Short mmCIF file of C-alpha atoms in Angstrom, two decimals:
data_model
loop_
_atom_site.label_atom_id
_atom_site.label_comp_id
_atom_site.label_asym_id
_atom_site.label_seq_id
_atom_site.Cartn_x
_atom_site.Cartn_y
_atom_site.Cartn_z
CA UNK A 1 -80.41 156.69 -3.18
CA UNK A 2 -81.67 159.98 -4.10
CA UNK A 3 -80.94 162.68 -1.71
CA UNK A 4 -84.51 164.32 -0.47
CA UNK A 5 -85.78 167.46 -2.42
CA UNK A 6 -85.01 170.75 -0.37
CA UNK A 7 -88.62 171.76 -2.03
CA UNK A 8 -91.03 170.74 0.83
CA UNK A 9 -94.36 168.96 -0.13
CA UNK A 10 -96.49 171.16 0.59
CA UNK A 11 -99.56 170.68 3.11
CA UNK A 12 -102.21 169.20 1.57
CA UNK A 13 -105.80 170.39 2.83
CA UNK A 14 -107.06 166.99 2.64
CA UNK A 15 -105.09 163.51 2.71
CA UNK A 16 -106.72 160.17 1.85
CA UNK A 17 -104.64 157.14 3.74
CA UNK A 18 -106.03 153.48 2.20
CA UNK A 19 -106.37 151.05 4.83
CA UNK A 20 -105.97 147.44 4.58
CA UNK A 21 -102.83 146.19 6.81
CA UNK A 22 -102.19 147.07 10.29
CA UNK A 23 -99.58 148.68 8.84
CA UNK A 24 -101.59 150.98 6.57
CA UNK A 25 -103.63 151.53 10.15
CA UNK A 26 -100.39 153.07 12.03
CA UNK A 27 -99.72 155.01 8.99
CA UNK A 28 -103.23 156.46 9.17
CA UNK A 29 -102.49 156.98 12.78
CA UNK A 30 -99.17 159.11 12.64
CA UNK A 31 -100.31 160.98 9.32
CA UNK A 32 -103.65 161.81 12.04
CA UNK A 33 -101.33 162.80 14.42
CA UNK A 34 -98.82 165.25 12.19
CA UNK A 35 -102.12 166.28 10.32
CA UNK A 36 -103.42 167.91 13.40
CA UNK A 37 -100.24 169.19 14.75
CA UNK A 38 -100.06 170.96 11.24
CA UNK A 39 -103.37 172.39 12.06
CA UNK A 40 -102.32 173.71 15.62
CA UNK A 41 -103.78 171.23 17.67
CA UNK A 42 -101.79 171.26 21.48
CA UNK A 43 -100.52 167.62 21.71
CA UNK A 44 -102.78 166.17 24.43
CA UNK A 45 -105.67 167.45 21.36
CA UNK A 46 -102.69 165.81 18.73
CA UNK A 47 -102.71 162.97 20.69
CA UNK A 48 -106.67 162.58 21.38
CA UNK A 49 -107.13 162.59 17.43
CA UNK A 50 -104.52 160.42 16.82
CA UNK A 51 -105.82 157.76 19.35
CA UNK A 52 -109.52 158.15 17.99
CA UNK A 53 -108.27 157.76 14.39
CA UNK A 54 -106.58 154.66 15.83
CA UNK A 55 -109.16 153.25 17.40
CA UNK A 56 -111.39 153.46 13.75
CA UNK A 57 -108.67 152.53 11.75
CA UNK A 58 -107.78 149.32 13.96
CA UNK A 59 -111.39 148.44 13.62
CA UNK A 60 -111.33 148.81 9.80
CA UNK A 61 -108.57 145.91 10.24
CA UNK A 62 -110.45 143.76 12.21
CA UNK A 63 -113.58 143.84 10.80
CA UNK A 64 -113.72 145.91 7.66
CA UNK A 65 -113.60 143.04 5.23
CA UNK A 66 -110.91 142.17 2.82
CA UNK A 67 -111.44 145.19 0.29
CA UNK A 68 -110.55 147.55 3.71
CA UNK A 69 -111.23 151.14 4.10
CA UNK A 70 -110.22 154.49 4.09
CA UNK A 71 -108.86 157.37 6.30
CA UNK A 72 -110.10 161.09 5.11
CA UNK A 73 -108.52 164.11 7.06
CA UNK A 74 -109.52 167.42 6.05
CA UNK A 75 -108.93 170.71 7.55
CA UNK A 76 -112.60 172.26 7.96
CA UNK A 77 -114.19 175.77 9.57
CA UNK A 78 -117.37 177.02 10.47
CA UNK A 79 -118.56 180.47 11.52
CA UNK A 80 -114.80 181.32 11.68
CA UNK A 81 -113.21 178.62 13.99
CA UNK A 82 -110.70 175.71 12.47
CA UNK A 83 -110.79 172.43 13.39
CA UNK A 84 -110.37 169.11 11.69
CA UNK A 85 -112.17 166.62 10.70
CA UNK A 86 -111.10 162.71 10.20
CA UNK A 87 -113.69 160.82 7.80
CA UNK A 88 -113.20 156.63 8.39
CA UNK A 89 -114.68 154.35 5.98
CA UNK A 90 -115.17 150.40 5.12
CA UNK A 91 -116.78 148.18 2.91
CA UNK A 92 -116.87 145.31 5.12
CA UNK A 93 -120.53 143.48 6.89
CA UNK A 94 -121.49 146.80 8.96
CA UNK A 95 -122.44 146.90 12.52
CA UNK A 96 -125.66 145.48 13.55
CA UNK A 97 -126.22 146.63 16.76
CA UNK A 98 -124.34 150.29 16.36
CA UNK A 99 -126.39 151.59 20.21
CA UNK A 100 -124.10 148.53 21.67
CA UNK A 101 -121.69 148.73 20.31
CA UNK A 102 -121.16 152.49 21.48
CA UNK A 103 -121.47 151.81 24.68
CA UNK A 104 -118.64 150.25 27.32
CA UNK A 105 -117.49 147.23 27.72
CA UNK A 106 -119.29 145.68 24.65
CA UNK A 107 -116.71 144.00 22.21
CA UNK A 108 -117.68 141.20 19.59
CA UNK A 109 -114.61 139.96 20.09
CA UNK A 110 -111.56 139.58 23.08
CA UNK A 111 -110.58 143.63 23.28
CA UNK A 112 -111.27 145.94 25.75
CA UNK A 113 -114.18 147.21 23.96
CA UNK A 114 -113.83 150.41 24.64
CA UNK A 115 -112.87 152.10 21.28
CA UNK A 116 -115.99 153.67 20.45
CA UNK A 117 -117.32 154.84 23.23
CA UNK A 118 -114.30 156.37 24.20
CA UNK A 119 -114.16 158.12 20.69
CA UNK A 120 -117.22 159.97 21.85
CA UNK A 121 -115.35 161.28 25.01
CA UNK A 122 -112.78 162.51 23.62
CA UNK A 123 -114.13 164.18 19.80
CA UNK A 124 -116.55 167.56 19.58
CA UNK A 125 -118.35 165.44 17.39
CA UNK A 126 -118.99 161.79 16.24
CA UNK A 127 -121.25 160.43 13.98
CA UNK A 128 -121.39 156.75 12.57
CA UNK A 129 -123.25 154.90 9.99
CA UNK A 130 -123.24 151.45 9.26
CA UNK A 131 -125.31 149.65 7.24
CA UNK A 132 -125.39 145.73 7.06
CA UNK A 133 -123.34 144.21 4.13
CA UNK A 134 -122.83 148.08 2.92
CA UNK A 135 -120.09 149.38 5.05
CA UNK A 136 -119.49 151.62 8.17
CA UNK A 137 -118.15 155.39 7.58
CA UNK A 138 -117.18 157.07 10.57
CA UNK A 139 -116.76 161.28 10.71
CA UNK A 140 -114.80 162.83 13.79
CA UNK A 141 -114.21 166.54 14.38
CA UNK A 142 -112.55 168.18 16.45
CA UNK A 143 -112.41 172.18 16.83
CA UNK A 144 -109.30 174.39 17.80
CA UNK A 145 -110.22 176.02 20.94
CA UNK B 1 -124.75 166.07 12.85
CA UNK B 2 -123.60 165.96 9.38
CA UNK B 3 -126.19 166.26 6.43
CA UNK B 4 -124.42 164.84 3.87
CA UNK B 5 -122.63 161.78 4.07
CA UNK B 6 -120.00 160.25 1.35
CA UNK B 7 -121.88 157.54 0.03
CA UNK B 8 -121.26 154.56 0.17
CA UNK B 9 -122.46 152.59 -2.19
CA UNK B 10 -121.48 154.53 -5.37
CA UNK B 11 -119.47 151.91 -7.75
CA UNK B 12 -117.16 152.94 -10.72
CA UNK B 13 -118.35 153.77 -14.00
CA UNK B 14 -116.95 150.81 -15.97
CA UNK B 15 -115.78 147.93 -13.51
CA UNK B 16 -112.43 146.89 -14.41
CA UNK B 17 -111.52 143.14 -14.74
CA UNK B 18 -107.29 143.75 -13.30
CA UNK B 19 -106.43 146.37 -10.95
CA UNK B 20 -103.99 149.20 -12.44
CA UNK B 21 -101.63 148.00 -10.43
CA UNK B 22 -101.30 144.77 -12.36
CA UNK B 23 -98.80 145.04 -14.89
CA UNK B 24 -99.76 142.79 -17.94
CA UNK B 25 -99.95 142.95 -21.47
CA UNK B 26 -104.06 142.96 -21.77
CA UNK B 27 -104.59 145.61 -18.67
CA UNK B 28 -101.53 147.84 -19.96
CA UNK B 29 -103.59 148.04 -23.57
CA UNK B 30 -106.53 148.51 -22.43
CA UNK B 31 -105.03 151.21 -19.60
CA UNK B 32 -103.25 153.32 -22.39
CA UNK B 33 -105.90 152.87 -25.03
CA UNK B 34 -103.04 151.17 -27.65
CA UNK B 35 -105.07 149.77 -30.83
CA UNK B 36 -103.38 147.35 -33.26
CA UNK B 37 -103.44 150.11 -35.69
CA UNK B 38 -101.18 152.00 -32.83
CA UNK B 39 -98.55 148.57 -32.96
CA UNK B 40 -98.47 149.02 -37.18
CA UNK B 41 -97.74 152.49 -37.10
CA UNK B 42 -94.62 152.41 -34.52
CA UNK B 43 -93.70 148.68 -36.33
CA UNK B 44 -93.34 150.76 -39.34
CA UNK B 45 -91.15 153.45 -37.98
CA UNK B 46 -89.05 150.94 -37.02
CA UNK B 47 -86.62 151.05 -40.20
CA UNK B 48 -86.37 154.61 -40.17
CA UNK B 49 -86.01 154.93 -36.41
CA UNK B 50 -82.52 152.35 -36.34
CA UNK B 51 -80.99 154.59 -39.36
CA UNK B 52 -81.58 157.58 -37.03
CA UNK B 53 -80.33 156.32 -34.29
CA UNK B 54 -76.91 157.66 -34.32
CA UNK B 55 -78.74 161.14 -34.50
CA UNK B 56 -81.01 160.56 -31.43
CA UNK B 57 -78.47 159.37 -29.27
CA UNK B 58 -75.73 161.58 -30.09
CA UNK B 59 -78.65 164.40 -29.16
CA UNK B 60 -79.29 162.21 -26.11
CA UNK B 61 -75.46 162.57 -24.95
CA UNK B 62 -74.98 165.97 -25.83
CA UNK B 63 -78.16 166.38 -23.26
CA UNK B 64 -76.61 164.15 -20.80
CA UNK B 65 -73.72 165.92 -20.83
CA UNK B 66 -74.86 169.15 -18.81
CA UNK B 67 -76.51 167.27 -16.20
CA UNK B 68 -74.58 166.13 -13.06
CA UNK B 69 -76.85 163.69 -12.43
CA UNK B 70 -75.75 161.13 -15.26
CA UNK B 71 -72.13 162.25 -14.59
CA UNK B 72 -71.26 159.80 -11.86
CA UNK B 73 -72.84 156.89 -14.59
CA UNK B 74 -70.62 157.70 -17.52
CA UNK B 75 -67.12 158.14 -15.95
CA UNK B 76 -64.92 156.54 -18.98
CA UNK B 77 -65.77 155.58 -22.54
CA UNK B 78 -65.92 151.72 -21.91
CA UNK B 79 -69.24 152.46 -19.87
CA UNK B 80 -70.98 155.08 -21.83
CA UNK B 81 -70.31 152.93 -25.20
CA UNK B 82 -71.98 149.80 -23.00
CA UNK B 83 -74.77 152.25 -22.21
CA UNK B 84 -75.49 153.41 -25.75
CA UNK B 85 -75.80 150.08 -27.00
CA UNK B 86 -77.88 149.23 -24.68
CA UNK B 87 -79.79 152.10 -25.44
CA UNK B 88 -79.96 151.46 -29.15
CA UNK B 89 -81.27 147.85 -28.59
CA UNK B 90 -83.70 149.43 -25.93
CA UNK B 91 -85.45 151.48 -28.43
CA UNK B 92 -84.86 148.80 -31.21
CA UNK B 93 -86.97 146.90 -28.92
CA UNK B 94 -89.86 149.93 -28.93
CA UNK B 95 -90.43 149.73 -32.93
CA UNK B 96 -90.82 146.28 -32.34
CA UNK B 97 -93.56 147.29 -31.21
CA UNK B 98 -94.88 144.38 -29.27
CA UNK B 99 -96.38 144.63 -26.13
CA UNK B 100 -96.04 141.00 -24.60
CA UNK B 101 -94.48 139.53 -21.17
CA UNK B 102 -90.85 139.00 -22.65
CA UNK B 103 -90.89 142.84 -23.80
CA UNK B 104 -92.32 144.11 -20.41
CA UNK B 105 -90.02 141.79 -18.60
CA UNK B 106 -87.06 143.67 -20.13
CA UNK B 107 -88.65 146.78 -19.22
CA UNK B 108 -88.96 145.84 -15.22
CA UNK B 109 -84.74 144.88 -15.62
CA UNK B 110 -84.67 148.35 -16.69
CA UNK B 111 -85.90 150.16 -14.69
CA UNK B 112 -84.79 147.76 -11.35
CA UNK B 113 -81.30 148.43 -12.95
CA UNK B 114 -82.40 152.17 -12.80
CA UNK B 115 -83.13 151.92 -9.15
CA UNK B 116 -80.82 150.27 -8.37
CA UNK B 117 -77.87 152.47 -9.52
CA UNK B 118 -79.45 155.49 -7.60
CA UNK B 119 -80.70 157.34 -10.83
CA UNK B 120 -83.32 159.75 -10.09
CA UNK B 121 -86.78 159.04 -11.67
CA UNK B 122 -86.98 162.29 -12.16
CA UNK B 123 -83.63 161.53 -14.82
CA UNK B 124 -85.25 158.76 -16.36
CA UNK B 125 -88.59 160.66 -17.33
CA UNK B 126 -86.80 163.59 -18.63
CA UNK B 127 -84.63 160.84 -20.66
CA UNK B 128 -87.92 159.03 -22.19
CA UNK B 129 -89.59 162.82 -22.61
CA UNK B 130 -86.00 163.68 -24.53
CA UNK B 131 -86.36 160.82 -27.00
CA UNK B 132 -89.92 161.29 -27.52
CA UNK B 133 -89.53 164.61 -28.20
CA UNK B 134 -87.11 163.52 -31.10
CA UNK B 135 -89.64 161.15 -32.23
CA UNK B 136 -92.02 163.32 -32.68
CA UNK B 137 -90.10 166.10 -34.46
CA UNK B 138 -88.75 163.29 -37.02
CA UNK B 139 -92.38 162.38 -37.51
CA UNK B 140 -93.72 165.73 -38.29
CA UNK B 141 -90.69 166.61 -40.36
CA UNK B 142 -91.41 163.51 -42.47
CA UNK B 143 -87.97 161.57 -41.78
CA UNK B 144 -90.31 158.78 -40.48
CA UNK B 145 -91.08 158.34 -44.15
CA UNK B 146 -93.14 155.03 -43.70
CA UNK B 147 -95.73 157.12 -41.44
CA UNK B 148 -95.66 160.35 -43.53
CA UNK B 149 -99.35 160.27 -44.35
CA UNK B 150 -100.54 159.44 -41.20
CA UNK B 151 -98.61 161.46 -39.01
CA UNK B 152 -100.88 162.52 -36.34
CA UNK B 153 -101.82 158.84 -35.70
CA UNK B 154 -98.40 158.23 -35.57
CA UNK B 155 -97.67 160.53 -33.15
CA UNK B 156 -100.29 159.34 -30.84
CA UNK B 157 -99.19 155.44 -30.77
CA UNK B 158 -95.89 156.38 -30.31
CA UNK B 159 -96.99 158.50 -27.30
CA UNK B 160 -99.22 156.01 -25.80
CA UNK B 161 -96.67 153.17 -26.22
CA UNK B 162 -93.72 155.86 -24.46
CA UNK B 163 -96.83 155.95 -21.53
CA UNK B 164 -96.84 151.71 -21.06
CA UNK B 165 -92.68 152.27 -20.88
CA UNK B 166 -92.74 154.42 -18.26
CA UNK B 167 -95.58 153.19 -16.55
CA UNK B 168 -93.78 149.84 -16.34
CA UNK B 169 -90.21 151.15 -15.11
CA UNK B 170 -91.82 153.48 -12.28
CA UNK B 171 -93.42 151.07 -11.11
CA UNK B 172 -90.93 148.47 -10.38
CA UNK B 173 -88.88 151.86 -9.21
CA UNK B 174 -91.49 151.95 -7.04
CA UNK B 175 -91.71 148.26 -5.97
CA UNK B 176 -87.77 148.88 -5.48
CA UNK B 177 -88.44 152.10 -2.70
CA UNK B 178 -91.33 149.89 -0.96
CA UNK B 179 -88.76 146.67 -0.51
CA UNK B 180 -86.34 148.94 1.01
CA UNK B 181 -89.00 150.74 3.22
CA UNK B 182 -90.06 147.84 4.42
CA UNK B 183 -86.66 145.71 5.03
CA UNK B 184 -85.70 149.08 7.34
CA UNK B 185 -88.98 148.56 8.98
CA UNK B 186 -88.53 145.41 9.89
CA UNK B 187 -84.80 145.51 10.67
CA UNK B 188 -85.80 148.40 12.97
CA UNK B 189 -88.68 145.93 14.45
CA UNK B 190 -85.64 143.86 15.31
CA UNK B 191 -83.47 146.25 17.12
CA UNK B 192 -86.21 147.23 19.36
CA UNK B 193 -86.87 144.80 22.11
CA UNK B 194 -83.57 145.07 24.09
CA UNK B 195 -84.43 144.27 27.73
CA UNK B 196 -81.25 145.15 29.77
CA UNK B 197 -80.67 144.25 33.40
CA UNK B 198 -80.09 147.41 35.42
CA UNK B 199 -79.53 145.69 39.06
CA UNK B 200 -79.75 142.42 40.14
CA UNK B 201 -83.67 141.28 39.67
CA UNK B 202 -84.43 144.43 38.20
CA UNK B 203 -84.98 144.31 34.24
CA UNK B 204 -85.90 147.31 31.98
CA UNK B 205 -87.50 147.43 28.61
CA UNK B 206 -87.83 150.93 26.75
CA UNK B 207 -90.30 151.05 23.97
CA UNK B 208 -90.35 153.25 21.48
CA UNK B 209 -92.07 153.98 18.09
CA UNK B 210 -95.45 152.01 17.46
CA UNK B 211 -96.60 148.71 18.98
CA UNK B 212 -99.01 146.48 17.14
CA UNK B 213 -100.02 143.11 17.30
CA UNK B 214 -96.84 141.40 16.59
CA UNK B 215 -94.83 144.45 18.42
CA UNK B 216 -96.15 143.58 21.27
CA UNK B 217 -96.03 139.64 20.84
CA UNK B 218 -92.33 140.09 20.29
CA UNK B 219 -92.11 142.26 22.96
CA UNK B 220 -93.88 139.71 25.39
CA UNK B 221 -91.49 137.16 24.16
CA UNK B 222 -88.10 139.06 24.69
CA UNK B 223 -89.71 140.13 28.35
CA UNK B 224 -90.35 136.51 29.78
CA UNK B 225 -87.98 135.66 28.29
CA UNK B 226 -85.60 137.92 30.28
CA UNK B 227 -87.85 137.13 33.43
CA UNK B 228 -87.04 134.04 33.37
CA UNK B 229 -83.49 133.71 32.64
CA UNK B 230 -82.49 136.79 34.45
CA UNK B 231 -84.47 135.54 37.37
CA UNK B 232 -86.46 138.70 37.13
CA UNK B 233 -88.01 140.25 40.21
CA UNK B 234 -89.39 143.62 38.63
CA UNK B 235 -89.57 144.74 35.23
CA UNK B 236 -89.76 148.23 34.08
CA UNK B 237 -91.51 149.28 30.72
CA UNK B 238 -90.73 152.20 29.69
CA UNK B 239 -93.60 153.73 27.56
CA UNK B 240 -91.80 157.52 26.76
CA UNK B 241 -91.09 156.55 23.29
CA UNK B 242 -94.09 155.30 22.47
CA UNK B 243 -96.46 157.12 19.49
CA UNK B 244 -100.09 156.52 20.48
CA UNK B 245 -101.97 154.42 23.24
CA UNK B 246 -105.56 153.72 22.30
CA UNK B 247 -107.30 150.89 23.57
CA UNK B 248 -105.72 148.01 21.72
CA UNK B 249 -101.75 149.29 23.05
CA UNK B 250 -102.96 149.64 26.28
CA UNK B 251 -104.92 146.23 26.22
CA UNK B 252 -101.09 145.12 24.96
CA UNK B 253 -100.01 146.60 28.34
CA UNK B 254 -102.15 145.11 30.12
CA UNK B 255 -101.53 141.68 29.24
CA UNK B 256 -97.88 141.98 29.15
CA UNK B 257 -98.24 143.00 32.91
CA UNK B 258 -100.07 139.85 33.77
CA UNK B 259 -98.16 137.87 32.20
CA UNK B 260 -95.12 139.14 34.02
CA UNK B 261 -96.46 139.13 37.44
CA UNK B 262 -97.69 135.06 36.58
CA UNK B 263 -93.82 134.90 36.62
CA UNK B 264 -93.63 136.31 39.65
CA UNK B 265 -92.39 139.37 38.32
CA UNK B 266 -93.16 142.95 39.28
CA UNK B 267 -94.66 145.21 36.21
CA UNK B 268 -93.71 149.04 36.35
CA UNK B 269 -94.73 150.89 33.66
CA UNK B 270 -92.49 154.17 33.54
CA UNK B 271 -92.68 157.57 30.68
CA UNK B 272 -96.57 157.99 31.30
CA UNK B 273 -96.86 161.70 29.77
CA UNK B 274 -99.33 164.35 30.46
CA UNK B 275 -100.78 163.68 27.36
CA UNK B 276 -100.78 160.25 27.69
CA UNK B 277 -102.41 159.68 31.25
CA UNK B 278 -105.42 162.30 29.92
CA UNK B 279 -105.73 159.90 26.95
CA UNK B 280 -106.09 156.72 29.29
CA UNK B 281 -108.36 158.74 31.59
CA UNK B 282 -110.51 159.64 28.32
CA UNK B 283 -110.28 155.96 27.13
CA UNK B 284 -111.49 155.13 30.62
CA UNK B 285 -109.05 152.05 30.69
CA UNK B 286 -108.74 150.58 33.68
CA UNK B 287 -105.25 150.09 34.36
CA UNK B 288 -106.08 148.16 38.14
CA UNK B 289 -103.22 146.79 39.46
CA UNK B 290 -100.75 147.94 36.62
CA UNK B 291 -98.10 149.99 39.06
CA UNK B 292 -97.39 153.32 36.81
CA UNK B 293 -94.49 156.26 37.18
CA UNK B 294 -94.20 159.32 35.27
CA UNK B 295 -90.76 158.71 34.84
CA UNK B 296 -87.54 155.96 34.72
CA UNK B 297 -86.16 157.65 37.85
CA UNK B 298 -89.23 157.30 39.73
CA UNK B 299 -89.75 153.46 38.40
CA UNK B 300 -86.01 152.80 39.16
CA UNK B 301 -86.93 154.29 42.83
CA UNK B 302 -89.75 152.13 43.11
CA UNK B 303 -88.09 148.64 41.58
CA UNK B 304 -85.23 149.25 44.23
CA UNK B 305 -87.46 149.43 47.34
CA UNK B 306 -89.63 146.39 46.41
CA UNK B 307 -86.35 144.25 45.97
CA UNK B 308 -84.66 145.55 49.09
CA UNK B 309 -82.04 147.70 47.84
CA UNK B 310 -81.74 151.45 49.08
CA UNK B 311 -79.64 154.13 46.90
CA UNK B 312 -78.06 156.31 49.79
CA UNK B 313 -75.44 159.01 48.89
CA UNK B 314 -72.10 158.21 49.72
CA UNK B 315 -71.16 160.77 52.28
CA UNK B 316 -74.20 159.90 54.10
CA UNK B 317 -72.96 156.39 53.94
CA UNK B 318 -69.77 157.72 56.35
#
């Protein structure tokens, strides 16, 4: 085949994965994960961005619908400090119960149901929004320190 | 808090009845905006086109010629003459001007023949953007006599029909890239569940890469698998290698541990990195009784004691 261009791709300052296998999820997940490095996230910060964006994405596989989702990272600042910020959204039924479902231990179906909540640990900030038979969009950020 | 959210229930302007992606006659016209007026116009060309055809390709050669790319294609005369009558039937084919499965059948042979070979797509586009340069210069110079008066309109059918060509061939060049992608993937999925017996009872699996749902189901397989016939007493699983653990890998883990110690089977799970442990502390996962070692030494350490083997120097065996 073609032998790679010596031109580098160039960064870009925000990347839009589609989401509709569990492939396309760990796709999302490493692109999270090199996204933030490229930022200059330490790893255990790569790492804690990459496993939040996994959790969402895995979630936009199990219960997004058929149509799927997408994964938005986008380098971001305010008053001077860099961080990044991971937009996850879906099309599918929505989240009735969103207080729940944040909260430990509460899983509509067999997993350890401890995604969300534990997206809250580890991000600066996390806000959802779901809205029966609309969708669910998800925004994570997380600032350089 | 965020103030503005993306949202979400904004739907396109016109709603489309085939995705882009679909590559048929009626989606390709109305994609590329190709009237009937557009298929009279090129149809007419067509007579002046073939008598300039010697011309176009003999500009197309002389092109060719300079780049290294095509080199490798065109060693000796028997294959470029091949490949220029192919070429002259190709664009025979374009005046015909007749967009309909048996024409964009031919053009999905091309370019699969294109990909296959190794040609660059960059070569191809600069090939297609080489001819309709010609084209276009023949129109406006009024050697496309039959289109003479209308030669703007001419210019833009061609253009849009050149569009639905390449349109077609990069995307089964792309179809092409995606196969391969994905028969690596999968032969790579394949390679990676060796578990190896390092002493007797004492079987070790190193994962690497990314485990999902069927990962870790093959995974499971290969491991009691191993328990079984290897009579295993302690299995190590060596996590190092692996990408990312949220909550659905290490809910993996977790069951692949109990299914091993069902089997009566030992689970160590070695490579935990510092990174790693803080995200299972921040996931708050409950590991319970999951034994875990930073590293294979350590887990090798551990799997020899609880089968009653002790690794002793050998002068301080004398």
């Amino acid at each position: 085949m073609t032998p790679p261009d010596p031109r580098r791709t160039p960064a870009p300052s925000e990347l839009c994965t589609r989401i509709v296998s569990e492939r396309d999820a760990t796709t999302a997940t490493l692109r999270a994960r090199r996204f933030a490095r490229e930022i200059g996230f330490d790893v255990i910060n790569e790492m804690a961005i990459a496993t939040a964006v996994s959790e969402l994405v895995t979630n936009v596989v199990r219960y997004g619908g058929a149509d799927g989702g997408t994964a938005t990272f986008s380098q971001i600042t305010r008053l001077g400090r860099r961080g990044m910020q991971a937009v996850v959204q879906d099309r599918g039924p929505g989240i009735e119960d969103l207080d729940a479902a944040m909260r430990d231990h509460v899983s509509s179906r067999k997993s350890l149901g401890l995604g969300l909540p534990s997206i809250q640990r580890m991000m600066d900030e996390f806000v959802m929004v779901s809205e029966v038979g609309v969708g669910t969009t998800a925004t994570i950020r997380q600032w350089l320190r | 808090m965020l103030n503005r959210l993306p949202s979400l229930k904004t739907a396109p302007a016109i709603a489309p009845n085939e995705p882009l992606t679909q590559i048929s006659p009626s989606n390709l016209r109305d994609c590329y905006g190709l009237t009937d007026e557009d298929f009279q116009l090129i149809h007419a060309m067509g007579a002046d086109a073939e008598k300039r055809m010697p011309y176009y390709l003999e500009r197309f050669y002389a092109w060719v010629e300079l780049r290294p790319e095509f080199r490798t294609f065109f060693t000796d005369d028997e294959r470029l003459r091949r490949a220029q009558s192919q070429q002259s039937s190709y664009w025979k084919q374009f005046f015909h001007a007749r967009l309909d499965l048996a024409y964009l059948d031919r053009l999905k042979i091309l370019g699969s023949v294109h990909a296959q070979i190794g040609l660059p797509v960059e070569a191809y586009l600069a090939s297609v953007h080489l001819f309709l340069e010609l084209f276009i210069a023949d129109i406006n110079s009024g050697e496309m006599n039959a289109v003479k008066h209308s030669k703007e309109k001419a210019i833009i059918a061609v253009t849009r029909l050149i569009h639905v060509e390449t349109a077609v061939v990069i995307s089964t060049f792309n179809a092409h890239t995606q196969e391969i992608i994905a028969e690596q993937s999968s032969a790579l999925m394949e390679l990676s569940t060796p578990v190896s017996i390092l002493w007797d009872g004492i079987l070790m699996l190193p994962i690497v890469g990314v485990v999902d749902s069927k990962r870790s189901q093959d995974i499971m397989n290969a491991m009691l698998r191993k328990i079984a016939s290897a009579n295993g007493r302690v299995m190590i699983l060596d996590i190092s290698g692996v990408n990312i653990v949220d909550t659905a890998v290490a809910n993996y883990f977790i069951k692949m541990t109990k299914a091993t110690m069902l089997m009566g089977c030992h689970c160590v799970l070695s490579g935990i990195s510092p990174a790693i442990a803080q995200t299972i502390v921040a996931l708050s996962i409950d590991l319970g009784e999951v034994t875990t070692r930073g590293n294979l030494k350590d887990a090798v350490a551990f799997a020899f004691e609880k089968v009653g083997f002790a690794v002793t120097t050998a002068k301080s065996r004398a």
